[in-house]
PDB file of C-alpha atoms and ligand atoms in Angstrom:
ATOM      1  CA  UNK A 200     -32.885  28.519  14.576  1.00 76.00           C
ATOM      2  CA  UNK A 201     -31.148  28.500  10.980  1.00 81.00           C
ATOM      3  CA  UNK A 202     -33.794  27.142   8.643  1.00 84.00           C
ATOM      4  CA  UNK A 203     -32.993  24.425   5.798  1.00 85.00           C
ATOM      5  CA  UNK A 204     -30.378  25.610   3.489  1.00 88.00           C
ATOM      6  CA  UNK A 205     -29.417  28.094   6.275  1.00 94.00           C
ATOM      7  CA  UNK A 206     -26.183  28.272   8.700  1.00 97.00           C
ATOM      8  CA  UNK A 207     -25.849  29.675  12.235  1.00 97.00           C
ATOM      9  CA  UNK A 208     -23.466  32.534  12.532  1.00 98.00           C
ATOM     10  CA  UNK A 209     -22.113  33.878  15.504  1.00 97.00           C
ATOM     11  CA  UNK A 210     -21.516  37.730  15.063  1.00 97.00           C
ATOM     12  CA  UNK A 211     -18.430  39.008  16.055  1.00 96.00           C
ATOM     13  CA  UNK A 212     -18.374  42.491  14.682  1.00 96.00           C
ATOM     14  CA  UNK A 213     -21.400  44.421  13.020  1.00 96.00           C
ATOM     15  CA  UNK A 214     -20.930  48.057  11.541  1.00 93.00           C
ATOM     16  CA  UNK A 215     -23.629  50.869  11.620  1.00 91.00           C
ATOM     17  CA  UNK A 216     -24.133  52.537   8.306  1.00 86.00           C
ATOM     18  CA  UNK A 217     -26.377  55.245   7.057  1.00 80.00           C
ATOM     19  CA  UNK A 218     -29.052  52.966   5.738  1.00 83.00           C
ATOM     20  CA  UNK A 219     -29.430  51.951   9.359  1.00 89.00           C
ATOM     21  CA  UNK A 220     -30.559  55.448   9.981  1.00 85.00           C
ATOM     22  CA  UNK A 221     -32.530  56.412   7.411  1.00 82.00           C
ATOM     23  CA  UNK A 222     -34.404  53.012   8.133  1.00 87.00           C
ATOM     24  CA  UNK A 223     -34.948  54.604  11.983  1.00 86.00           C
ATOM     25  CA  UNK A 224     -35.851  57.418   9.858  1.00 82.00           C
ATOM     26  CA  UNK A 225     -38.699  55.435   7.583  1.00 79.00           C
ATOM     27  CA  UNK A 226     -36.868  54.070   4.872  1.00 76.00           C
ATOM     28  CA  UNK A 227     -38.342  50.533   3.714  1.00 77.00           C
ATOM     29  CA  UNK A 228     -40.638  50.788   6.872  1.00 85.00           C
ATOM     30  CA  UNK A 229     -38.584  47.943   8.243  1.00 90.00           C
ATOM     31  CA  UNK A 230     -39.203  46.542  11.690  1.00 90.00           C
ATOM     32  CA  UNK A 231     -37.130  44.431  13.528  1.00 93.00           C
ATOM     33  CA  UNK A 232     -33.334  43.837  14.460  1.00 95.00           C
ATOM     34  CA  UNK A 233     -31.015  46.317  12.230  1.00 95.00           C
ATOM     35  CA  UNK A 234     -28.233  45.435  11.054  1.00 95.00           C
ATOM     36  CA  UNK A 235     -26.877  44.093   7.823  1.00 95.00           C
ATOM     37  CA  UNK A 236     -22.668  44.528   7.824  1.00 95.00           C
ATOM     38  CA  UNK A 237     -21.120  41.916   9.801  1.00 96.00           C
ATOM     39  CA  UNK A 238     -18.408  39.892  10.534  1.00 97.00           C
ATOM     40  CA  UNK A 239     -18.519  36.393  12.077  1.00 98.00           C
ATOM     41  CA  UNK A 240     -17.868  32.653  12.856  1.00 98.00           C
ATOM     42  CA  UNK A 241     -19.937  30.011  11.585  1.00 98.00           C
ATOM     43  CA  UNK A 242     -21.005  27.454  14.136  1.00 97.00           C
ATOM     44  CA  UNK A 243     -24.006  25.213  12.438  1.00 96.00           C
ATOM     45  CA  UNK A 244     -24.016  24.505   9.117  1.00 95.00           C
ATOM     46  CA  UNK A 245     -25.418  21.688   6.295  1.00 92.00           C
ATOM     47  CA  UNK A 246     -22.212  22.555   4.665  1.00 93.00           C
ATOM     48  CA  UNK A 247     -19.009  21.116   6.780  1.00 93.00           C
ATOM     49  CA  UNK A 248     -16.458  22.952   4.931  1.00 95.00           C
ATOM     50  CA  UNK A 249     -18.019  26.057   6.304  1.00 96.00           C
ATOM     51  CA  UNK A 250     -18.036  25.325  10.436  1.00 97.00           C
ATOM     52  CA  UNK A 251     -15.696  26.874  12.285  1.00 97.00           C
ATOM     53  CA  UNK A 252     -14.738  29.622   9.075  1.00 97.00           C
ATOM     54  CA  UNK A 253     -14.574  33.105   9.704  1.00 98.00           C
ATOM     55  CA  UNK A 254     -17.571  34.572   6.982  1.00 98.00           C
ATOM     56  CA  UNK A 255     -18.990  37.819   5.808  1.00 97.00           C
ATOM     57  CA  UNK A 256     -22.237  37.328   4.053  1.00 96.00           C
ATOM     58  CA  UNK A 257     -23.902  38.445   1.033  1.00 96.00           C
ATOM     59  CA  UNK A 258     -27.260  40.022   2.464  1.00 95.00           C
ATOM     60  CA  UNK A 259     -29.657  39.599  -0.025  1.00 96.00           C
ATOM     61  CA  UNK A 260     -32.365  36.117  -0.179  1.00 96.00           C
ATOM     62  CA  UNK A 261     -34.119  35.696  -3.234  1.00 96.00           C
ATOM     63  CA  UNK A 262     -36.405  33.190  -2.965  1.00 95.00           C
ATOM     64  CA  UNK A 263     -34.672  30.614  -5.572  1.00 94.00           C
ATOM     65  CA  UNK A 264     -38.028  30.294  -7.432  1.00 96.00           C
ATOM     66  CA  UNK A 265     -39.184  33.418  -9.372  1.00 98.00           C
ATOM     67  CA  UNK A 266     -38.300  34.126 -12.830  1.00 98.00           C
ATOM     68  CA  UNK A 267     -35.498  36.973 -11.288  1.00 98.00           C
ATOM     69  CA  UNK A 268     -34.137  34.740  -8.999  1.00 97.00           C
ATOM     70  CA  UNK A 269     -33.759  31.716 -11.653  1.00 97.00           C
ATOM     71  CA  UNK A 270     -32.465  34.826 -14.366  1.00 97.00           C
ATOM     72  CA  UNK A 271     -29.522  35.149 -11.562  1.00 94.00           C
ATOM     73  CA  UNK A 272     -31.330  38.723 -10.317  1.00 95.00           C
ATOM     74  CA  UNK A 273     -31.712  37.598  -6.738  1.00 95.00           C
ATOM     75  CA  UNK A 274     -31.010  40.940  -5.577  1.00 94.00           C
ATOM     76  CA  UNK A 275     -33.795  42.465  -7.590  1.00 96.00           C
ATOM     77  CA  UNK A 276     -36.264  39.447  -6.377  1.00 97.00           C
ATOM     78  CA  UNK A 277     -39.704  40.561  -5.312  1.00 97.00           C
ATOM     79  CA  UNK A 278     -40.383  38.317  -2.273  1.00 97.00           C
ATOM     80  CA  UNK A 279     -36.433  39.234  -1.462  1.00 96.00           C
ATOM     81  CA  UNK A 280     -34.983  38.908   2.177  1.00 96.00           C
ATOM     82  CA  UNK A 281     -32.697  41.643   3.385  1.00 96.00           C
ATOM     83  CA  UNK A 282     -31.095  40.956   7.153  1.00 96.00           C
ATOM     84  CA  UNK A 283     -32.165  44.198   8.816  1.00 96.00           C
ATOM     85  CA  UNK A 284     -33.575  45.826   5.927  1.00 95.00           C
ATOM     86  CA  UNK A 285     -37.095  44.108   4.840  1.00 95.00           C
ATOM     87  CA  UNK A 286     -38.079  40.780   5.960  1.00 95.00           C
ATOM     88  CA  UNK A 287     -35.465  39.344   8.353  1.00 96.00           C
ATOM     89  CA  UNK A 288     -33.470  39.939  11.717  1.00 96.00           C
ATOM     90  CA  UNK A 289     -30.228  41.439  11.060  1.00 96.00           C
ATOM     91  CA  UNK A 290     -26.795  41.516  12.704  1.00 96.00           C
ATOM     92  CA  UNK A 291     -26.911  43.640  16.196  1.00 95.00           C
ATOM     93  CA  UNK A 292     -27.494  40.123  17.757  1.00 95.00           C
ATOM     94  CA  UNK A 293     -25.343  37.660  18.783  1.00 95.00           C
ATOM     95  CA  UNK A 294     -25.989  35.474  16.379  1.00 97.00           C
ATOM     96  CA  UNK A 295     -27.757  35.422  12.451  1.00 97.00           C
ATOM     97  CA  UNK A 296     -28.757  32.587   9.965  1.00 97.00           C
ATOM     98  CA  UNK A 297     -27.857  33.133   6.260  1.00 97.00           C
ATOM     99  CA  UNK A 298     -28.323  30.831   3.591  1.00 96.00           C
ATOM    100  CA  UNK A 299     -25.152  29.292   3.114  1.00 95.00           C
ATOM    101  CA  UNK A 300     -24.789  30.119  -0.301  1.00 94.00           C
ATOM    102  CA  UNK A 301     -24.408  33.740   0.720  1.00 96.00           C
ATOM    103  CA  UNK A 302     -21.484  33.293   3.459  1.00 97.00           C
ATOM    104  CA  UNK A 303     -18.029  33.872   1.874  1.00 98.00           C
ATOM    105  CA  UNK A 304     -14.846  33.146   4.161  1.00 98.00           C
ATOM    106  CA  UNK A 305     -12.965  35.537   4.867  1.00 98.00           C
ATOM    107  CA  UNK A 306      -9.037  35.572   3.752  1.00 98.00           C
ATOM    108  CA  UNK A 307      -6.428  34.740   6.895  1.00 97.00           C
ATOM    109  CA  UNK A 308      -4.759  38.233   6.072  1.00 97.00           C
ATOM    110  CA  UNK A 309      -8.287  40.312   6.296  1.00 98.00           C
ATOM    111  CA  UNK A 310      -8.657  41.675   9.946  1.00 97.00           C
ATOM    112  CA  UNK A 311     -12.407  41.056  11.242  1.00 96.00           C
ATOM    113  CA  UNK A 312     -11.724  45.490  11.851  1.00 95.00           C
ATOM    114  CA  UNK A 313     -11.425  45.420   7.873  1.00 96.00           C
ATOM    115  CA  UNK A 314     -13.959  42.485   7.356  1.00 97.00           C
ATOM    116  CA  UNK A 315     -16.886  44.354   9.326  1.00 96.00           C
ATOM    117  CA  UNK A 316     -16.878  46.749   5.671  1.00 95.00           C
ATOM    118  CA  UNK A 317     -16.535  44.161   3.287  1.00 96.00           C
ATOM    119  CA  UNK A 318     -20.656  44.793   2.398  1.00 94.00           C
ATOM    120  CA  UNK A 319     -20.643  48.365   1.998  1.00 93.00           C
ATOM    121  CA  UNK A 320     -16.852  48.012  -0.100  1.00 96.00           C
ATOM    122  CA  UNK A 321     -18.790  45.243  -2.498  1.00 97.00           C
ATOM    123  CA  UNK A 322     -21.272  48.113  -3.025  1.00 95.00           C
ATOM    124  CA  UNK A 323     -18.774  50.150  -4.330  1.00 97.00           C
ATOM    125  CA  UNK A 324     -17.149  47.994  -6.220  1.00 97.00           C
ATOM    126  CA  UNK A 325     -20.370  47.412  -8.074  1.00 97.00           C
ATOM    127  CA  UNK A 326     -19.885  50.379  -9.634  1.00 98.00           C
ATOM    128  CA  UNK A 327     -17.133  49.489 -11.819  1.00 97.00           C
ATOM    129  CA  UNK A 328     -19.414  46.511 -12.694  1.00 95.00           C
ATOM    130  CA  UNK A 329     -22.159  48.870 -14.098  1.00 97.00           C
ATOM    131  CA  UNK A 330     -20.063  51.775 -15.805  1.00 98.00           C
ATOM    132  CA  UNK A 331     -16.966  51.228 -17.947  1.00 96.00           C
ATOM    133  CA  UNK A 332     -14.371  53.250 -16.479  1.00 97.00           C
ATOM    134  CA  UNK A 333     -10.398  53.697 -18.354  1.00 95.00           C
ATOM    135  CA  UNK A 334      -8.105  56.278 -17.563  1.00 96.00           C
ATOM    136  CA  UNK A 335      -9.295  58.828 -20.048  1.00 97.00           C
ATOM    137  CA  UNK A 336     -12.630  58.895 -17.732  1.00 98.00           C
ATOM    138  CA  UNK A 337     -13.059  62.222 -16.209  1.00 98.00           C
ATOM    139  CA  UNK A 338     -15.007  60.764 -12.938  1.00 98.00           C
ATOM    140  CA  UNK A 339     -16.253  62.898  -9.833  1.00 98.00           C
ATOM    141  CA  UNK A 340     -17.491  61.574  -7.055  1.00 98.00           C
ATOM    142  CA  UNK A 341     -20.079  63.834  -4.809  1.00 98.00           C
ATOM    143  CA  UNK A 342     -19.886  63.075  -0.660  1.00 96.00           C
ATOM    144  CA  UNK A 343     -17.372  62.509   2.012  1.00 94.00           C
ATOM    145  CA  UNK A 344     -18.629  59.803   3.873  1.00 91.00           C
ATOM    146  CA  UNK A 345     -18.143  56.338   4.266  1.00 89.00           C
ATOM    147  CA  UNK A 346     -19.310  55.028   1.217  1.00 92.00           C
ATOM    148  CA  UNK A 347     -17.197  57.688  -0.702  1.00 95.00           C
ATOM    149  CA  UNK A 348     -14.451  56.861   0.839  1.00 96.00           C
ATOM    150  CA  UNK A 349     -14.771  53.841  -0.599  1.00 97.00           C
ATOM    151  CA  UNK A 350     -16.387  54.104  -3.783  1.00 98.00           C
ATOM    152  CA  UNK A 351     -13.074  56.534  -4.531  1.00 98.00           C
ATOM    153  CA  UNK A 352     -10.675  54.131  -3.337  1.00 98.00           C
ATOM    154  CA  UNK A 353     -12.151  51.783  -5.731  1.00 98.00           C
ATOM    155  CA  UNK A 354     -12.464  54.023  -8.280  1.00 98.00           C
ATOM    156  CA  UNK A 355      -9.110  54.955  -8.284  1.00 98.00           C
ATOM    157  CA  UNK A 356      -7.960  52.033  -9.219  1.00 97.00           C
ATOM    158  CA  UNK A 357      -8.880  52.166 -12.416  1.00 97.00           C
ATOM    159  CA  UNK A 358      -6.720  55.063 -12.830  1.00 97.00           C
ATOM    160  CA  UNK A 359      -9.348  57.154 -13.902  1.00 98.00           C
ATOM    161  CA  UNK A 360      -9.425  61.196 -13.559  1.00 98.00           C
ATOM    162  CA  UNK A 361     -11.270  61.378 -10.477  1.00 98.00           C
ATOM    163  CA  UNK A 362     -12.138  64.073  -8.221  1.00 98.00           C
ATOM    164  CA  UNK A 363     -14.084  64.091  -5.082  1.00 98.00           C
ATOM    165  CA  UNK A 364     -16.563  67.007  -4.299  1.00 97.00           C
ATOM    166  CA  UNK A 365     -17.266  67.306  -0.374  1.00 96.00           C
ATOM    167  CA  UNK A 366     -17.538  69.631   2.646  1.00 95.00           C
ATOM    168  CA  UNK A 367     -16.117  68.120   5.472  1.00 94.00           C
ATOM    169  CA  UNK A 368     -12.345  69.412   5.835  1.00 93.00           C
ATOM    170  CA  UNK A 369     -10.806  66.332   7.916  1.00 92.00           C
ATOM    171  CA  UNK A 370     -12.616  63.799   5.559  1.00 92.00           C
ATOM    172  CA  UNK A 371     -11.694  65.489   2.344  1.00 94.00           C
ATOM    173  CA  UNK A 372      -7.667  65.276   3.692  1.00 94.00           C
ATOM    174  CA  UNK A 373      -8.353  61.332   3.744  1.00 93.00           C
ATOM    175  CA  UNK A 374      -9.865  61.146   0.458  1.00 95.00           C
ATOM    176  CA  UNK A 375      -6.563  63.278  -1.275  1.00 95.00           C
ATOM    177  CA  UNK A 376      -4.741  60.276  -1.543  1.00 95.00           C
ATOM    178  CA  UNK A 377      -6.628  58.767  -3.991  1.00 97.00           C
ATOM    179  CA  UNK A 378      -8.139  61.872  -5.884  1.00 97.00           C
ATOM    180  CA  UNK A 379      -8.161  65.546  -6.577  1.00 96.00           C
ATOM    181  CA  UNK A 380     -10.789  67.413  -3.658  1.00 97.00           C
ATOM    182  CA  UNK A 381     -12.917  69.832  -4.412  1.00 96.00           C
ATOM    183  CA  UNK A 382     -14.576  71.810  -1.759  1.00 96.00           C
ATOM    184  CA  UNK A 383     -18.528  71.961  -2.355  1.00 94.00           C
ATOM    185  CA  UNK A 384     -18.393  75.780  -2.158  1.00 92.00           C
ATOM    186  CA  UNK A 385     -15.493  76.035  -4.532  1.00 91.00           C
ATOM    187  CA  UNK A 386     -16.223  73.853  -6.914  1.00 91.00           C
ATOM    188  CA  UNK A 387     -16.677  75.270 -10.206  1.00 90.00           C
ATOM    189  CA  UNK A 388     -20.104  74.561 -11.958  1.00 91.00           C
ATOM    190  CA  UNK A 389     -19.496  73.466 -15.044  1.00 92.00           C
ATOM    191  CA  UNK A 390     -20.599  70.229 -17.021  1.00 93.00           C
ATOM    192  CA  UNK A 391     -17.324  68.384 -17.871  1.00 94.00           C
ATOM    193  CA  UNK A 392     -17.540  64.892 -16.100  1.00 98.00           C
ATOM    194  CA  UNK A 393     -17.910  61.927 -18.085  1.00 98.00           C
ATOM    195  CA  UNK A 394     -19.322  59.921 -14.976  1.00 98.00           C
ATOM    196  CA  UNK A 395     -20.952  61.143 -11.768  1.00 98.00           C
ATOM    197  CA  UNK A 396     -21.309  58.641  -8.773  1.00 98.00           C
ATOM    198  CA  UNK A 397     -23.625  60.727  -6.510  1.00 97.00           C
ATOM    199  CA  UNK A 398     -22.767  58.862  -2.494  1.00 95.00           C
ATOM    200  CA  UNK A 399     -24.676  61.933  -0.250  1.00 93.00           C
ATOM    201  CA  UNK A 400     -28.376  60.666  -0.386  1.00 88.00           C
ATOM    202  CA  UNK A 401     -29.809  64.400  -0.333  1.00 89.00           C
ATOM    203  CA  UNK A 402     -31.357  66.660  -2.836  1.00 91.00           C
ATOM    204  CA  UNK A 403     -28.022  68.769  -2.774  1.00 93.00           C
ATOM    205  CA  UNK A 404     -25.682  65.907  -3.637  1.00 94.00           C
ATOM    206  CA  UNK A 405     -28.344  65.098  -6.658  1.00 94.00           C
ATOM    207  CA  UNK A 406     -28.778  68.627  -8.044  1.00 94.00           C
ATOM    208  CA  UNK A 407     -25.229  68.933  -8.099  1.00 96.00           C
ATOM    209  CA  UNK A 408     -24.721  65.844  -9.964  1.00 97.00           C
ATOM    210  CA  UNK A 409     -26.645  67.329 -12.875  1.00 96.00           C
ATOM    211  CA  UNK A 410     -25.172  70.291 -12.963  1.00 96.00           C
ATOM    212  CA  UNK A 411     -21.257  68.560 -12.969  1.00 97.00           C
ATOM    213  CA  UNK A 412     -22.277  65.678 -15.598  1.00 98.00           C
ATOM    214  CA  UNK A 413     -21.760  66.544 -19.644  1.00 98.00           C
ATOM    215  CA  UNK A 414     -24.417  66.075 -22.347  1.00 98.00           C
ATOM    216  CA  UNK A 415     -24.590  61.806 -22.480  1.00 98.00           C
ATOM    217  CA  UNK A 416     -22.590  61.849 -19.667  1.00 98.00           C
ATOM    218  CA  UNK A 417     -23.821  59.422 -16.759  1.00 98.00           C
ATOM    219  CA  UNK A 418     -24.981  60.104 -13.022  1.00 98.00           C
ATOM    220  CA  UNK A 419     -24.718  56.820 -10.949  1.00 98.00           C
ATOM    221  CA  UNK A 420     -26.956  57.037  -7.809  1.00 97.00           C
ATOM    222  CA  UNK A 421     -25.291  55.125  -5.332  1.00 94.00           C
ATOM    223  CA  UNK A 422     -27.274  56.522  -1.962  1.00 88.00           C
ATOM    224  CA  UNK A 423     -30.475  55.563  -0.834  1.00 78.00           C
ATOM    225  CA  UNK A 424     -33.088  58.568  -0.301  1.00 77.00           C
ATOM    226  CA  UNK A 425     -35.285  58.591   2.716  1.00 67.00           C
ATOM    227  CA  UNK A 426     -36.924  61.835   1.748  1.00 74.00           C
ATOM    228  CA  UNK A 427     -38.211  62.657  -1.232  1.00 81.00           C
ATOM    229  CA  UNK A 428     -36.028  65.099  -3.277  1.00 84.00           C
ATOM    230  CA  UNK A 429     -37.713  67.903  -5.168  1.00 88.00           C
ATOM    231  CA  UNK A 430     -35.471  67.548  -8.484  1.00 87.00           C
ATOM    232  CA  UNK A 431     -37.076  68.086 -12.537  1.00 88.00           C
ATOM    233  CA  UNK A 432     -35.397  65.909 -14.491  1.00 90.00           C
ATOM    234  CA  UNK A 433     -35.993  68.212 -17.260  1.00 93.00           C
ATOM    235  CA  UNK A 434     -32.176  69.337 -17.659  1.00 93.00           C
ATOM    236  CA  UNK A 435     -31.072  65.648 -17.175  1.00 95.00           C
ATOM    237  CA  UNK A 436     -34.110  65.110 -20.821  1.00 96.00           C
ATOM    238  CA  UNK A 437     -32.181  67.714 -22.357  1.00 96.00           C
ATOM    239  CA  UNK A 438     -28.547  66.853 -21.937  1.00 97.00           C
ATOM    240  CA  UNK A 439     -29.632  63.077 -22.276  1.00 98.00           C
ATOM    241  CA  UNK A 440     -27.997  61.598 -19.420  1.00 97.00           C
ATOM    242  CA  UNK A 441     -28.015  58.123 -18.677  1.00 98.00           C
ATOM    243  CA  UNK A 442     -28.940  57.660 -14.747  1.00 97.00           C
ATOM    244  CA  UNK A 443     -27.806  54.350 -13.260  1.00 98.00           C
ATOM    245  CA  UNK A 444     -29.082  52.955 -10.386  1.00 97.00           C
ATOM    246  CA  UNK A 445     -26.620  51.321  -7.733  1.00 97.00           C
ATOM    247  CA  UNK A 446     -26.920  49.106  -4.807  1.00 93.00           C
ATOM    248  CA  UNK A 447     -25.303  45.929  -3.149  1.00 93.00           C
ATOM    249  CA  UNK A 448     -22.248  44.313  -5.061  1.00 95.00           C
ATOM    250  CA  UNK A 449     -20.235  41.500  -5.228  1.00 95.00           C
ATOM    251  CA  UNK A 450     -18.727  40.687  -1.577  1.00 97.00           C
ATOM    252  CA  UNK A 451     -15.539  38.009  -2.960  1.00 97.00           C
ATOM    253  CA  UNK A 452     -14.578  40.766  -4.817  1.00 97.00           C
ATOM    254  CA  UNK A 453     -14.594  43.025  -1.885  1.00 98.00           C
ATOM    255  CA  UNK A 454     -12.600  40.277   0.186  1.00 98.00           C
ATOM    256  CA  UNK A 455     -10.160  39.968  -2.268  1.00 98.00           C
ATOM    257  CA  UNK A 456      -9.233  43.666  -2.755  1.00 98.00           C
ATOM    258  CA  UNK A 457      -8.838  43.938   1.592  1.00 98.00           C
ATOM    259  CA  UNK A 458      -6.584  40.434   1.347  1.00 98.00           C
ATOM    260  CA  UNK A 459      -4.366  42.240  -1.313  1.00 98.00           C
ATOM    261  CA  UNK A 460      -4.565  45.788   1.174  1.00 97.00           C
ATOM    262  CA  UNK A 461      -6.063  47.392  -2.037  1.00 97.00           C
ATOM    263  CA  UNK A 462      -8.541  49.782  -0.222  1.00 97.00           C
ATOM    264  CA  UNK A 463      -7.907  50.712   3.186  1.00 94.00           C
ATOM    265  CA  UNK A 464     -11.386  50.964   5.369  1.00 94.00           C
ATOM    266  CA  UNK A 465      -9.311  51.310   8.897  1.00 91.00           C
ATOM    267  CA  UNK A 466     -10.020  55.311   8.770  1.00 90.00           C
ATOM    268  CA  UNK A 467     -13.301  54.683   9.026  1.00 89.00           C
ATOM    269  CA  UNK A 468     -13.672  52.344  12.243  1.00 87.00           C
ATOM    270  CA  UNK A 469     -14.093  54.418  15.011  1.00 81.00           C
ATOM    271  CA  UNK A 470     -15.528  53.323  18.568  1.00 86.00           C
ATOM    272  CA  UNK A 471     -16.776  49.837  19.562  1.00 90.00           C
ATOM    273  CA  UNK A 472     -19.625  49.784  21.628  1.00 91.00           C
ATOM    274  CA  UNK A 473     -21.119  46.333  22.964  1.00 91.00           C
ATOM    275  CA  UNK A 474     -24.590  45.405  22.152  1.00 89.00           C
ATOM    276  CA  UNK A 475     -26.158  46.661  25.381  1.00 89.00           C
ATOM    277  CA  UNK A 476     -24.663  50.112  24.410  1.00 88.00           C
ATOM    278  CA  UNK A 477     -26.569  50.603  21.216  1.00 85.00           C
ATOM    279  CA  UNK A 478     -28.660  53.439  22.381  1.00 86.00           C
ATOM    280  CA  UNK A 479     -25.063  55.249  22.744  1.00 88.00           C
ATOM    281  CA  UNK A 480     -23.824  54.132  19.062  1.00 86.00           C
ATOM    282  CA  UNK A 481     -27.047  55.483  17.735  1.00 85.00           C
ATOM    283  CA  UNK A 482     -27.300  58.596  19.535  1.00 83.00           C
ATOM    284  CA  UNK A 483     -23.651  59.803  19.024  1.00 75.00           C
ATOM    285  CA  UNK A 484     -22.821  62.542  16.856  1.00 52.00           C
ATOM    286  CA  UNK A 485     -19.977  60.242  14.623  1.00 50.00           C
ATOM    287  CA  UNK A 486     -23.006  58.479  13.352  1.00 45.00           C
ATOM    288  CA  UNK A 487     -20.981  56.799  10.664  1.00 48.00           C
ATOM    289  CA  UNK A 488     -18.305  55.204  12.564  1.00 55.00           C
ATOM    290  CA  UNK A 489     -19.711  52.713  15.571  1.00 59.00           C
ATOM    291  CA  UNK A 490     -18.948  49.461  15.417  1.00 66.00           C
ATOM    292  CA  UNK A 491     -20.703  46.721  17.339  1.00 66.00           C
ATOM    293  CA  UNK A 492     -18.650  43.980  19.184  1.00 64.00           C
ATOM    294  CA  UNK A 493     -21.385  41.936  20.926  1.00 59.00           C
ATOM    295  CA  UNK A 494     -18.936  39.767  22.372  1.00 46.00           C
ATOM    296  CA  UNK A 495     -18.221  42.107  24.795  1.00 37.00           C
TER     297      UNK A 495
HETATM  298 ZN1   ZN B 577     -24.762  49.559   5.129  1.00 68.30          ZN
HETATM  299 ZN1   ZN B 578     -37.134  35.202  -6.280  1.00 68.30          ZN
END
């Protein structure tokens, strides 16, 4: 039942990410339904001009009262609501309440395929929110996955000189499109990038990032780590980096750049399973690809 403020959403496609895992794994000790990149139909709602519209949602509550939330830092609010992160059910159900302030419709030209990633392509977008990026920026980018894939697309667009560091051969032949690849074993250790946004999560990705990034250069952490990783930030004291912290973004922004076929995100859809599969979704090796279609 939505509660007041709140509209009923029927879910017709949700995404598995990493976070999902490293939540299975421990991260933010969550319990409950998972779940938190979605696609879907709004059937109740306080607001009319919402019933019946295709939404994606904005996944973070803030509770509307505390001195973040009134500051316009809902996403950094202490009694916060995630949907299948920390506090609330999230979207491997049939159906989710969201406060209607955080549903966004989606554009007639975005496919509910491209929709699905509009949460995880906000989060990469809020990188160019954080760090000031022009064309004389010498940018790398350390991962292959999804959210690289993404966070370069976006990145390229601000025609920045931007190179991708990863290991994965038929991921890195995506990503060449949009930027030069390095392979991680090839890549020359050397401190000459302005900007560093690390997307692998692991102590690897992280070390590397402080080895690539020049004196007052800046290391944006864009992963979320479910270990601990075993890194002195002595170097980082001595070449006086600036480390910045990244997480969820703005999702009309995101919806605007898939209505305008700005960043593709179709490479990275790969099977749909329906709800009653999930054990398969989780289990299979392409962890970073199912995609949920409880209507099934
Ligand atoms: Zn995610
Ligand atoms: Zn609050």
């Amino acid at each position: 039942m939505p509660a007041p403020g709140e509209s009923l959403v029927r879910v017709k496609l949700a995404a598995l990410c990493n976070t999902d895992l490293e939540i299975i794994r421990g991260y933010k000790k969550f319990q409950g339904i998972l779940g938190h990149e979605f696609v879907g139909e709004v059937e109740e709602s306080g607001n009319s001009a919402l019933v019946g519209k295709r939404v994606g949602g904005d996944i973070n509550i803030g509770c509307g009262a505390c001195l973040l939330c009134k500051r316009g830092l809902k996403n950094h609010c202490p009694h916060r609501r995630v949907p299948g992160i920390q506090d609330k059910d999230g979207t491997f159900a049939e159906y989710i309440t969201l406060p209607e302030q955080n549903l966004y419709p989606v554009p007639d030209r975005v496919a509910d395929e491209e929709a699905v990633l509009a949460e995880p392509l906000a989060a990469a977008l809020e990188v160019t929110s954080q760090v000031h990026l022009h064309p004389a920026s010498r940018v790398a980018v350390i991962g292959d996955g999804k959210l690289s894939y993404l966070v370069t697309q976006v990145l390229s667009l601000t025609g920045c000189d931007l190179t991708v560091v990863g290991k994965h051969r038929d991921k890195m032949a995506g990503l060449r499109e949009f930027a030069r690849t390095a392979f991680l074993e090839e890549v020359k250790i050397s401190p000459r990038f302005d900007t560093i946004v690390e997307c692998t999560g692991n102590e690897q990705g992280l070390q590397l990032a402080g080895e690539l990034v020049r004196p007052r250069g800046t290391i944006v952490l864009k992963s979320t780590y479910a270990g601990e990783p075993k890194i002195n930030p002595a170097a980082w004291v001595v070449k006086e980096i600036t480390l910045v912290g990244s997480r969820c973004g703005p999702l009309d922004g995101a919806l605007r750049l898939l209505e305008k076929k700005q960043v593709h995100v179709h490479p990275l859809l790969g099977r749909r399973y329906s709800l009653a599969d999930y054990r398969t979704a989780f289990s299979t090796r392409h962890q970073l690809k199912p995609v949920f279609d409880p209507i099934l």
